[in-house]
Coordinates of C-alpha atoms and ligand atoms in Angstrom, one line a residue:
X1 CA 58.9 19.9 79.8
X2 CA 59.7 21.2 83.3
X3 CA 61.7 24.5 82.4
X4 CA 59.2 27.0 84.0
X5 CA 60.1 25.9 87.8
X6 CA 63.7 26.1 87.5
X7 CA 65.6 28.8 88.5
X8 CA 68.9 28.7 86.5
X9 CA 71.1 30.0 89.4
X10 CA 70.5 26.8 91.2
X11 CA 72.1 25.1 88.2
X12 CA 75.2 25.2 89.8
X13 CA 77.8 22.9 91.5
X14 CA 81.6 22.0 91.9
X15 CA 82.4 18.3 91.0
X16 CA 85.6 15.9 90.8
X17 CA 84.2 13.4 88.3
X18 CA 85.6 12.7 86.2
X19 CA 87.8 15.8 86.6
X20 CA 87.4 19.1 88.5
X21 CA 84.3 20.3 87.1
X22 CA 83.3 24.0 88.0
X23 CA 79.6 24.1 86.7
X24 CA 77.3 27.1 86.6
X25 CA 76.2 30.6 84.9
X26 CA 79.2 32.9 85.5
X27 CA 81.7 30.7 86.5
X28 CA 84.0 31.8 83.5
X29 CA 84.8 34.6 86.1
X30 CA 87.0 31.9 87.6
X31 CA 89.3 31.2 84.8
X32 CA 92.4 32.9 86.1
X33 CA 91.8 31.1 89.6
X34 CA 91.9 27.6 87.8
X35 CA 94.8 28.5 85.8
X36 CA 96.4 29.5 89.0
X37 CA 95.5 26.1 90.7
X38 CA 97.5 24.2 88.2
X39 CA 100.2 25.9 88.4
X40 CA 100.0 28.5 85.3
X41 CA 101.8 31.6 85.0
X42 CA 101.6 32.4 81.5
X43 CA 98.8 30.1 79.7
X44 CA 98.0 30.1 76.1
X45 CA 94.4 30.3 75.2
X46 CA 93.6 28.2 72.3
X47 CA 90.3 28.7 70.2
X48 CA 89.2 28.9 66.8
X49 CA 89.2 32.1 64.4
X50 CA 85.4 32.5 64.5
X51 CA 85.1 32.0 68.4
X52 CA 88.2 34.7 68.5
X53 CA 86.3 37.3 67.0
X54 CA 83.8 37.3 69.6
X55 CA 83.4 39.5 73.0
X56 CA 83.7 36.6 75.1
X57 CA 87.5 35.7 74.2
X58 CA 88.7 38.9 74.6
X59 CA 86.9 39.7 78.1
X60 CA 88.5 36.3 78.8
X61 CA 91.9 37.6 77.9
X62 CA 91.2 40.7 80.0
X63 CA 90.2 39.3 83.0
X64 CA 93.0 37.0 82.9
X65 CA 95.5 39.8 82.6
X66 CA 93.8 42.1 85.3
X67 CA 94.1 39.0 87.7
X68 CA 98.1 38.7 87.1
X69 CA 97.5 35.8 84.6
X70 CA 99.2 37.4 81.1
X71 CA 97.8 35.2 78.7
X72 CA 98.6 34.4 75.1
X73 CA 96.1 33.6 72.0
X74 CA 96.2 31.2 69.4
X75 CA 93.4 30.8 67.0
X76 CA 94.4 29.1 63.9
X77 CA 92.3 25.9 64.5
X78 CA 90.0 24.7 61.9
X79 CA 87.0 22.7 61.9
X80 CA 87.9 18.9 61.9
X81 CA 91.5 20.1 63.1
X82 CA 94.7 18.7 61.4
X83 CA 98.2 17.6 62.5
X84 CA 99.6 21.0 61.3
X85 CA 97.2 23.0 63.3
X86 CA 98.4 21.3 66.4
X87 CA 102.2 21.6 65.4
X88 CA 101.7 25.4 64.8
X89 CA 100.0 25.6 68.1
X90 CA 103.3 24.1 70.0
X91 CA 105.2 26.5 67.9
X92 CA 103.2 29.4 69.4
X93 CA 103.3 27.6 72.8
X94 CA 107.1 27.2 72.8
X95 CA 107.9 30.8 71.3
X96 CA 105.7 32.6 73.9
X97 CA 107.2 30.9 76.9
X98 CA 103.8 29.5 78.0
X99 CA 103.2 26.9 80.8
X100 CA 99.7 25.6 80.5
X101 CA 96.9 25.7 78.1
X102 CA 93.4 27.2 77.8
X103 CA 91.0 25.0 75.6
X104 CA 88.3 27.2 74.8
X105 CA 85.7 26.2 72.2
X106 CA 83.6 23.7 70.3
X107 CA 85.1 20.0 69.9
X108 CA 87.8 21.0 67.4
X109 CA 89.2 23.7 69.4
X110 CA 89.2 21.9 72.7
X111 CA 90.8 18.6 70.7
X112 CA 93.4 20.8 69.2
X113 CA 94.2 22.5 72.4
X114 CA 94.3 19.3 74.2
X115 CA 97.0 18.1 71.7
X116 CA 99.0 20.7 72.1
X117 CA 99.4 20.7 75.9
X118 CA 100.4 17.0 75.2
X119 CA 102.9 17.7 72.3
X120 CA 104.3 21.0 74.3
X121 CA 107.3 18.8 76.1
X122 CA 107.4 15.8 73.8
X123 CA 110.4 14.6 70.8
X124 CA 108.1 12.2 69.0
X125 CA 105.7 13.2 66.2
X126 CA 102.0 13.8 67.1
X127 CA 100.6 10.5 65.1
X128 CA 103.1 8.6 67.3
X129 CA 100.7 8.5 70.0
X130 CA 97.8 7.4 67.8
X131 CA 95.2 5.3 69.9
X132 CA 96.7 1.7 69.0
X133 CA 97.9 -0.9 71.4
X134 CA 100.2 0.7 74.0
X135 CA 101.2 4.1 71.9
X136 CA 100.2 6.1 74.5
X137 CA 103.1 4.6 76.5
X138 CA 105.6 6.4 74.2
X139 CA 104.4 10.0 75.7
X140 CA 106.8 11.7 78.6
X141 CA 103.8 12.4 81.1
X142 CA 106.8 15.1 82.5
X143 CA 106.0 16.8 78.7
X144 CA 102.5 17.1 78.9
X145 CA 101.2 21.0 80.0
X146 CA 98.4 21.2 82.1
X147 CA 95.1 22.3 80.9
X148 CA 92.1 24.1 81.6
X149 CA 89.1 23.6 79.5
X150 CA 86.2 25.8 78.7
X151 CA 83.4 24.3 76.4
X152 CA 81.1 26.8 74.2
X153 CA 79.1 24.3 72.8
X154 CA 77.0 21.3 74.4
X155 CA 78.0 18.1 72.6
X156 CA 81.5 16.7 72.1
X157 CA 82.3 16.4 75.7
X158 CA 85.9 16.9 75.1
X159 CA 86.6 18.9 78.2
X160 CA 86.1 15.4 80.0
X161 CA 87.8 13.3 77.7
X162 CA 91.6 11.8 77.4
X163 CA 91.6 11.6 73.8
X164 CA 91.6 14.3 70.6
X165 CA 90.3 13.5 67.1
X166 CA 92.8 14.9 64.7
X167 CA 93.4 14.5 60.9
X168 CA 96.5 13.1 59.7
X169 CA 96.7 15.2 56.2
X170 CA 99.3 12.5 54.8
X171 CA 96.5 9.9 55.1
X172 CA 93.3 12.1 54.8
X173 CA 92.4 10.3 57.9
X174 CA 91.2 11.1 61.5
X175 CA 93.1 9.7 64.1
X176 CA 92.6 9.4 67.8
X177 CA 95.2 10.6 70.2
X178 CA 95.1 9.5 73.7
X179 CA 96.9 9.6 76.9
X180 CA 95.1 9.5 80.2
X181 CA 97.1 13.1 81.0
X182 CA 95.3 14.5 78.4
X183 CA 92.1 14.8 80.6
X184 CA 92.1 18.7 81.4
X185 CA 92.5 19.4 85.1
X186 CA 90.0 22.1 85.6
X187 CA 86.8 22.2 83.5
X188 CA 84.6 25.5 83.8
X189 CA 81.2 24.7 82.3
X190 CA 79.4 28.0 81.9
X191 CA 76.2 27.7 80.2
X192 CA 76.1 31.5 79.5
X193 CA 78.8 30.9 77.3
X194 CA 76.7 28.7 75.1
X195 CA 73.5 31.1 74.7
X196 CA 74.7 32.4 71.4
X197 CA 74.9 29.0 69.3
X198 CA 73.0 29.3 66.3
X199 CA 70.0 26.6 66.3
X200 CA 71.7 24.5 64.1
X201 CA 75.2 23.9 65.7
X202 CA 72.9 23.5 68.9
X203 CA 71.2 20.7 67.1
X204 CA 74.2 19.1 65.9
X205 CA 76.1 19.1 69.0
X206 CA 73.3 18.2 70.8
X207 CA 73.0 14.9 68.7
X208 CA 76.6 14.3 69.0
X209 CA 75.9 14.3 73.2
X210 CA 73.0 11.8 72.3
X211 CA 75.4 9.4 70.0
X212 CA 77.8 9.5 72.7
X213 CA 75.5 8.4 75.1
X214 CA 73.2 5.8 73.5
X215 CA 76.8 3.9 71.8
X216 CA 78.1 4.0 75.7
X217 CA 75.1 2.6 76.8
X218 CA 74.8 -0.2 73.5
X219 CA 78.7 -0.9 73.4
X220 CA 79.6 -4.3 75.0
X221 CA 81.3 -4.7 78.4
X222 CA 80.4 -4.6 82.1
X223 CA 80.0 -0.8 83.1
X224 CA 76.8 -0.1 85.1
X225 CA 78.6 3.3 85.9
X226 CA 78.7 4.4 82.3
X227 CA 75.2 3.0 81.5
X228 CA 73.8 5.1 84.4
X229 CA 75.3 8.1 83.2
X230 CA 74.4 7.4 79.3
X231 CA 70.9 7.0 80.5
X232 CA 70.4 10.0 82.3
X233 CA 72.6 12.2 79.7
X234 CA 69.8 10.8 77.6
X235 CA 66.9 12.1 79.6
X236 CA 68.5 15.2 79.7
X237 CA 68.8 15.7 75.9
X238 CA 64.9 14.3 75.6
X239 CA 64.3 17.0 78.0
X240 CA 66.0 19.7 77.0
X241 CA 67.8 19.4 73.4
X242 CA 64.2 20.5 71.7
X243 CA 63.8 24.0 74.3
X244 CA 67.5 24.5 73.7
X245 CA 66.9 24.7 70.0
X246 CA 63.5 26.6 69.6
X247 CA 65.0 29.1 72.1
X248 CA 68.7 29.4 72.7
X249 CA 68.0 31.7 75.3
X250 CA 67.0 29.5 77.8
X251 CA 69.1 29.3 80.4
X252 CA 68.3 26.0 82.2
X253 CA 67.7 24.5 78.4
X254 CA 71.8 25.4 77.9
X255 CA 72.6 24.1 81.2
X256 CA 71.1 20.9 81.1
X257 CA 72.6 20.5 77.5
X258 CA 75.9 21.4 78.6
X259 CA 75.9 18.7 81.3
X260 CA 74.6 16.4 79.3
X261 CA 77.6 16.6 76.9
X262 CA 80.0 16.0 79.8
X263 CA 78.3 12.7 80.6
X264 CA 78.2 11.7 77.0
X265 CA 82.2 11.9 76.8
X266 CA 82.4 10.4 80.6
X267 CA 79.9 7.6 79.7
X268 CA 82.2 6.8 76.4
X269 CA 84.9 5.6 78.2
X270 CA 83.1 2.4 77.9
X271 CA 83.1 2.6 74.1
X272 CA 81.5 4.0 71.0
X273 CA 80.3 2.6 67.9
X274 CA 79.5 2.3 64.4
X275 CA 77.9 5.8 64.5
X276 CA 81.4 7.1 64.9
X277 CA 83.6 4.3 63.0
X278 CA 81.7 5.8 60.2
X279 CA 81.4 9.6 61.0
X280 CA 85.0 10.0 61.5
X281 CA 86.2 9.0 57.8
X282 CA 83.0 11.2 56.5
X283 CA 84.3 14.2 58.5
X284 CA 87.6 13.3 57.0
X285 CA 86.9 13.1 53.5
X286 CA 83.9 15.3 53.2
X287 CA 84.1 17.9 55.9
X288 CA 80.8 17.2 57.1
X289 CA 80.3 18.5 60.8
X290 CA 80.8 15.6 63.4
X291 CA 77.7 15.7 65.0
X292 CA 75.6 16.8 62.0
X293 CA 77.0 13.6 60.5
X294 CA 76.5 11.6 63.9
X295 CA 72.6 12.8 63.7
X296 CA 72.1 11.3 60.3
X297 CA 73.7 8.0 60.7
X298 CA 72.1 7.5 64.1
X299 CA 68.8 5.4 63.1
X300 CA 70.8 3.6 60.4
X301 CA 72.9 1.9 63.0
X302 CA 70.3 1.4 65.9
X303 CA 68.4 -0.4 63.2
X304 CA 71.6 -2.6 62.2
X305 CA 72.2 -3.4 65.8
X306 CA 68.7 -3.9 66.7
X307 CA 69.1 -7.7 67.6
X308 CA 72.0 -6.9 70.2
X309 CA 69.9 -3.8 71.7
X310 CA 66.4 -4.4 72.7
X311 CA 66.9 -4.8 76.0
X312 CA 68.7 -1.8 76.4
X313 CA 66.2 0.3 74.1
X314 CA 63.3 -0.6 76.4
X315 CA 65.4 0.5 79.6
X316 CA 65.8 3.8 77.8
X317 CA 62.6 4.0 76.4
X318 CA 61.0 3.0 80.1
X319 CA 63.1 5.9 81.4
X320 CA 62.1 8.5 79.1
X321 CA 58.7 7.5 79.2
X322 CA 57.9 6.5 75.9
X323 CA 54.7 5.1 74.9
X324 CA 54.9 1.0 74.4
X325 CA 58.6 0.9 75.9
X326 CA 60.8 -0.7 73.3
X327 CA 63.3 -0.6 70.1
X328 CA 60.6 1.1 68.1
X329 CA 59.3 3.7 70.4
X330 CA 63.0 4.9 70.8
X331 CA 63.5 4.7 67.1
X332 CA 60.4 7.2 66.8
X333 CA 61.6 9.3 69.2
X334 CA 64.8 9.9 67.9
X335 CA 63.2 10.2 64.0
X336 CA 60.8 12.9 65.5
X337 CA 63.5 14.5 67.1
X338 CA 65.9 14.7 64.2
X339 CA 62.9 16.3 62.1
X340 CA 62.1 18.6 64.8
X341 CA 65.9 20.0 64.8
X342 CA 65.9 20.3 60.9
X343 CA 68.4 17.1 60.7
X344 CA 68.6 15.7 57.3
X345 CA 67.3 12.1 56.9
X346 CA 70.2 10.9 54.5
X347 CA 73.9 11.7 53.6
X348 CA 72.7 12.6 50.5
X349 CA 70.9 15.5 51.9
X350 CA 74.1 16.2 53.6
X351 CA 76.2 16.3 50.8
X352 CA 78.1 13.2 51.4
X353 CA 78.0 11.1 48.4
X354 CA 78.3 7.4 47.8
X355 CA 81.0 7.4 45.0
X356 CA 84.1 6.2 47.5
X357 CA 82.1 3.9 49.7
X358 CA 85.2 1.4 49.5
X359 CA 87.6 3.7 50.8
X360 CA 85.6 5.1 53.6
X361 CA 84.4 1.6 54.7
X362 CA 87.9 0.3 55.0
X363 CA 88.6 3.2 57.1
X364 CA 85.6 3.1 59.4
X365 CA 86.6 -0.8 60.3
X366 CA 90.3 0.3 60.9
X367 CA 88.5 3.1 63.4
X368 CA 89.0 2.5 67.0
X369 CA 85.7 2.8 67.6
X370 CA 84.4 0.2 65.6
X371 CA 85.0 -3.0 68.1
X372 CA 82.6 -0.9 70.4
X373 CA 79.6 -1.8 68.4
X374 CA 77.4 -4.2 69.9
X375 CA 77.2 -6.2 66.4
X376 CA 80.4 -7.0 65.1
X377 CA 81.4 -4.9 62.2
X378 CA 83.4 -5.3 59.4
X379 CA 84.0 -3.4 56.5
X380 CA 81.3 -4.6 54.2
X381 CA 79.0 -4.3 57.2
X382 CA 79.8 -1.0 57.5
X383 CA 79.6 0.2 53.8
X384 CA 76.2 -1.6 54.0
X385 CA 75.1 1.0 56.6
X386 CA 76.7 4.1 54.9
X387 CA 74.9 3.2 51.9
X388 CA 71.6 3.1 53.1
X389 CA 72.6 6.5 55.1
X390 CA 73.6 7.8 51.9
X391 CA 70.4 6.7 49.7
X392 CA 68.2 6.9 53.0
X393 CA 67.0 3.4 52.9
X394 CA 65.6 2.6 56.6
Ligands
FE2_401 FE1 81.1 12.6 68.9

């Protein structure tokens, strides 16, 4: 651990990759200027009801008002957001005469907010834009509102992503909505906003960041840039997640986890795999937290993928400084990390039953992340991984 030597004030920078990122403690004060830089004059801040009750949201609204950036508030976003949350937000956006969106919160709020911005000027229904084939070409780009993203958790990385995950209530399935213009124009990544995260949320969201990095690294295809970002993202998780979990007030740990989360989502432009293929329907069917589901699933998927990922796990283990670098060393590290963070070992312990394994496996096989798994998977293979995970058979 190296935190003693780091002054959090130096963990600051402005980057143009993969979008404009303003990173560092206190940078939330730039929110009004960031809105102005994207041409907004009257944005709508989209968040969830829990965050809306915290002082940071009111402080942001007040600061914007003082900076001549009057800002509306929409808070009706649930965890694992549904299509209705998006369309209610679109109605609020249009009724209020807004001209941009501030996506403020964790993955659910940011995903919903990005879709509200996408849908602000569309005529077709939301799920016409599901990430499949060339559906994204149906979007009228002129109807997409600008977005400033302000993450308050360190996991999803949705602030630097071009997609959102929204539940289609008609089919009770999670759908990925994708368009290149969904990438927020400015990200304000201020680690001070994550200081109050409860330890179990720190754990689950941090494991989501890890799952993004490791699935991106393992996804097939030639993408050395994504591989490099994924590896460094995992080094940051290795070095800083236990500290962020043990003592949420350590700003350096919060800062490194916040950047690791953005790196995971940057890297997974390369692809994700069976962890996400299974956790998406598990979230839709049982409401299990996305990061928690990924954390429980990860070792079972790695075991399944072992024949295809030995080399990459050796590279990862070397970078992390693990003893006897190889697949077993990475697996041991992940199991130890899960235990340190209080993550359950099985889906059964997390409240996910095996009753609907066939339905879940069919949905997992259709998830757009499934082709990114390094060992090809069909519904039967995904069912096997799922059942092992429910029963704790590792
Ligand atoms: Fe994820």
